[in-house]
Amino acid sequence: MKSTRPALIALFGAALIGLSSLGAASAADNDGEVTMFKDPNCGCCGKWAEHMRANGFRVKEISTHEMDMVKREAGVPRALGSCHTAKVGGYVVEGHVPAADVKRMLADKPAITGLSAPGMPQGSPGMEGPYPADRYDVVSFDAKGNTGVFASH
């Protein structure tokens, strides 16, 4: 029986390298490139990625069953969690944040860790459907635990 241990070690190493890309911003970060981590069974995450692509972003989707670890490594406060976690321009984008808010963050370059659309608000990008849209806030957060309303929808 052939051992799968080397393959598992290689896969784990690749996942760790991918997670390290969620760290601090670097000069090499490109504002138009989004790396999105998502659960392999989630459909709405792919819809958010399509929304971002339609708004000029290039999106790389990485499926993982380790979303809790991804969020922890990215510095996403538990209360601001959603279904997927992305990195763009050295910032973290948690959940169904509209592309317009991401573009504003990238243009203004605020001293924050990132933005979150906490939960999964109905009517947010990727969560469109037959139900009436929820009113929701996009929240900024930083490494010290400070939060604020970045935009209201």
mmCIF file of C-alpha atoms in Angstrom, residues 22-148:
data_model
loop_
_atom_site.group_PDB
_atom_site.id
_atom_site.type_symbol
_atom_site.label_atom_id
_atom_site.label_comp_id
_atom_site.label_asym_id
_atom_site.label_seq_id
_atom_site.Cartn_x
_atom_site.Cartn_y
_atom_site.Cartn_z
ATOM 1 C CA LEU A 22 -3.311 36.834 4.999
ATOM 2 C CA GLY A 23 -0.656 38.605 7.075
ATOM 3 C CA ALA A 24 0.550 42.196 6.894
ATOM 4 C CA ALA A 25 0.507 44.213 3.698
ATOM 5 C CA SER A 26 3.555 44.209 1.496
ATOM 6 C CA ALA A 27 4.724 46.441 -1.307
ATOM 7 C CA ALA A 28 4.014 43.585 -3.716
ATOM 8 C CA ASP A 29 0.275 43.525 -2.935
ATOM 9 C CA ASN A 30 -1.848 44.384 -5.948
ATOM 10 C CA ASP A 31 -5.104 46.195 -5.183
ATOM 11 C CA GLY A 32 -6.975 44.330 -7.936
ATOM 12 C CA GLU A 33 -6.090 40.812 -6.798
ATOM 13 C CA VAL A 34 -8.364 39.138 -4.254
ATOM 14 C CA THR A 35 -7.513 35.852 -2.541
ATOM 15 C CA MET A 36 -10.690 34.399 -1.058
ATOM 16 C CA PHE A 37 -10.775 31.477 1.386
ATOM 17 C CA LYS A 38 -14.099 29.638 1.509
ATOM 18 C CA ASP A 39 -15.649 26.417 2.697
ATOM 19 C CA PRO A 40 -15.810 24.003 -0.256
ATOM 20 C CA ASN A 41 -19.548 23.468 0.331
ATOM 21 C CA CYS A 42 -20.547 27.155 0.233
ATOM 22 C CA GLY A 43 -22.308 28.489 -2.864
ATOM 23 C CA CYS A 44 -22.805 32.110 -1.846
ATOM 24 C CA CYS A 45 -19.039 32.659 -1.588
ATOM 25 C CA GLY A 46 -18.664 31.962 -5.295
ATOM 26 C CA LYS A 47 -21.454 34.435 -6.004
ATOM 27 C CA TRP A 48 -19.557 37.122 -4.042
ATOM 28 C CA ALA A 49 -16.437 36.291 -6.073
ATOM 29 C CA GLU A 50 -18.452 36.810 -9.274
ATOM 30 C CA HIS A 51 -19.666 40.183 -7.930
ATOM 31 C CA MET A 52 -16.062 41.193 -7.313
ATOM 32 C CA ARG A 53 -14.990 40.033 -10.799
ATOM 33 C CA ALA A 54 -17.862 42.004 -12.360
ATOM 34 C CA ASN A 55 -16.432 45.059 -10.579
ATOM 35 C CA GLY A 56 -12.924 44.691 -11.972
ATOM 36 C CA PHE A 57 -11.198 42.492 -9.390
ATOM 37 C CA ARG A 58 -9.278 39.303 -10.129
ATOM 38 C CA VAL A 59 -10.359 36.653 -7.597
ATOM 39 C CA LYS A 60 -8.528 33.485 -6.639
ATOM 40 C CA GLU A 61 -10.778 31.095 -4.718
ATOM 41 C CA ILE A 62 -9.195 28.701 -2.218
ATOM 42 C CA SER A 63 -11.428 26.018 -0.701
ATOM 43 C CA THR A 64 -10.570 24.900 2.817
ATOM 44 C CA HIS A 65 -12.221 23.141 5.732
ATOM 45 C CA GLU A 66 -10.070 25.271 8.086
ATOM 46 C CA MET A 67 -12.076 28.514 7.982
ATOM 47 C CA ASP A 68 -11.827 29.064 11.747
ATOM 48 C CA MET A 69 -8.043 29.012 11.453
ATOM 49 C CA VAL A 70 -8.125 31.307 8.400
ATOM 50 C CA LYS A 71 -10.236 33.866 10.281
ATOM 51 C CA ARG A 72 -8.059 33.662 13.387
ATOM 52 C CA GLU A 73 -4.850 34.125 11.328
ATOM 53 C CA ALA A 74 -6.443 37.070 9.493
ATOM 54 C CA GLY A 75 -7.433 38.792 12.757
ATOM 55 C CA VAL A 76 -11.183 38.717 12.144
ATOM 56 C CA PRO A 77 -13.049 39.302 15.428
ATOM 57 C CA ARG A 78 -15.457 36.430 16.135
ATOM 58 C CA ALA A 79 -18.420 38.843 16.340
ATOM 59 C CA LEU A 80 -17.698 40.074 12.799
ATOM 60 C CA GLY A 81 -17.436 36.639 11.201
ATOM 61 C CA SER A 82 -19.169 35.598 8.010
ATOM 62 C CA CYS A 83 -18.788 32.731 5.573
ATOM 63 C CA HIS A 84 -15.635 33.626 3.625
ATOM 64 C CA THR A 85 -12.442 35.580 4.265
ATOM 65 C CA ALA A 86 -10.480 37.427 1.594
ATOM 66 C CA LYS A 87 -7.327 39.480 1.268
ATOM 67 C CA VAL A 88 -6.903 42.407 -1.101
ATOM 68 C CA GLY A 89 -4.327 45.183 -1.091
ATOM 69 C CA GLY A 90 -3.040 44.156 2.344
ATOM 70 C CA TYR A 91 -6.516 44.319 3.898
ATOM 71 C CA VAL A 92 -8.909 41.591 5.062
ATOM 72 C CA VAL A 93 -12.448 41.483 3.669
ATOM 73 C CA GLU A 94 -14.818 39.301 5.672
ATOM 74 C CA GLY A 95 -18.071 38.189 4.095
ATOM 75 C CA HIS A 96 -20.370 39.861 1.622
ATOM 76 C CA VAL A 97 -18.819 43.346 1.521
ATOM 77 C CA PRO A 98 -19.857 45.247 -1.640
ATOM 78 C CA ALA A 99 -17.106 45.904 -4.198
ATOM 79 C CA ALA A 100 -17.745 49.661 -3.940
ATOM 80 C CA ASP A 101 -16.793 49.571 -0.237
ATOM 81 C CA VAL A 102 -13.647 47.558 -1.010
ATOM 82 C CA LYS A 103 -12.688 50.068 -3.721
ATOM 83 C CA ARG A 104 -13.216 52.966 -1.297
ATOM 84 C CA MET A 105 -11.064 51.259 1.340
ATOM 85 C CA LEU A 106 -8.286 50.668 -1.191
ATOM 86 C CA ALA A 107 -8.443 54.286 -2.379
ATOM 87 C CA ASP A 108 -8.595 55.858 1.109
ATOM 88 C CA LYS A 109 -6.095 53.420 2.702
ATOM 89 C CA PRO A 110 -7.452 53.754 6.276
ATOM 90 C CA ALA A 111 -5.379 52.429 9.211
ATOM 91 C CA ILE A 112 -7.553 49.331 9.713
ATOM 92 C CA THR A 113 -7.139 45.582 9.372
ATOM 93 C CA GLY A 114 -10.173 45.280 7.152
ATOM 94 C CA LEU A 115 -13.900 45.323 6.558
ATOM 95 C CA SER A 116 -16.703 42.915 7.428
ATOM 96 C CA ALA A 117 -20.336 42.448 6.513
ATOM 97 C CA PRO A 118 -21.102 40.402 9.661
ATOM 98 C CA GLY A 119 -23.315 37.382 9.234
ATOM 99 C CA MET A 120 -24.825 36.852 5.830
ATOM 100 C CA PRO A 121 -27.140 39.812 5.163
ATOM 101 C CA GLN A 122 -29.905 39.059 2.673
ATOM 102 C CA GLY A 123 -29.486 41.252 -0.414
ATOM 103 C CA SER A 124 -25.747 41.800 0.031
ATOM 104 C CA PRO A 125 -23.516 40.792 -2.923
ATOM 105 C CA GLY A 126 -23.772 37.028 -3.289
ATOM 106 C CA MET A 127 -26.834 36.847 -1.031
ATOM 107 C CA GLU A 128 -29.390 38.174 -3.501
ATOM 108 C CA GLY A 129 -32.639 36.271 -3.603
ATOM 109 C CA PRO A 130 -36.396 36.393 -3.593
ATOM 110 C CA TYR A 131 -36.545 37.820 -0.070
ATOM 111 C CA PRO A 132 -36.492 41.530 0.773
ATOM 112 C CA ALA A 133 -32.975 42.877 1.286
ATOM 113 C CA ASP A 134 -31.788 43.440 4.843
ATOM 114 C CA ARG A 135 -30.399 46.772 5.970
ATOM 115 C CA TYR A 136 -26.837 46.118 7.088
ATOM 116 C CA ASP A 137 -23.603 47.827 8.009
ATOM 117 C CA VAL A 138 -20.139 47.162 6.684
ATOM 118 C CA VAL A 139 -17.880 47.385 9.725
ATOM 119 C CA SER A 140 -14.201 48.323 9.813
ATOM 120 C CA PHE A 141 -11.946 46.632 12.371
ATOM 121 C CA ASP A 142 -8.342 46.885 13.491
ATOM 122 C CA ALA A 143 -5.852 44.739 15.386
ATOM 123 C CA LYS A 144 -6.650 46.486 18.700
ATOM 124 C CA GLY A 145 -10.313 45.480 18.580
ATOM 125 C CA ASN A 146 -11.635 48.869 17.460
ATOM 126 C CA THR A 147 -14.636 48.794 15.141
ATOM 127 C CA GLY A 148 -16.696 51.381 13.313
#
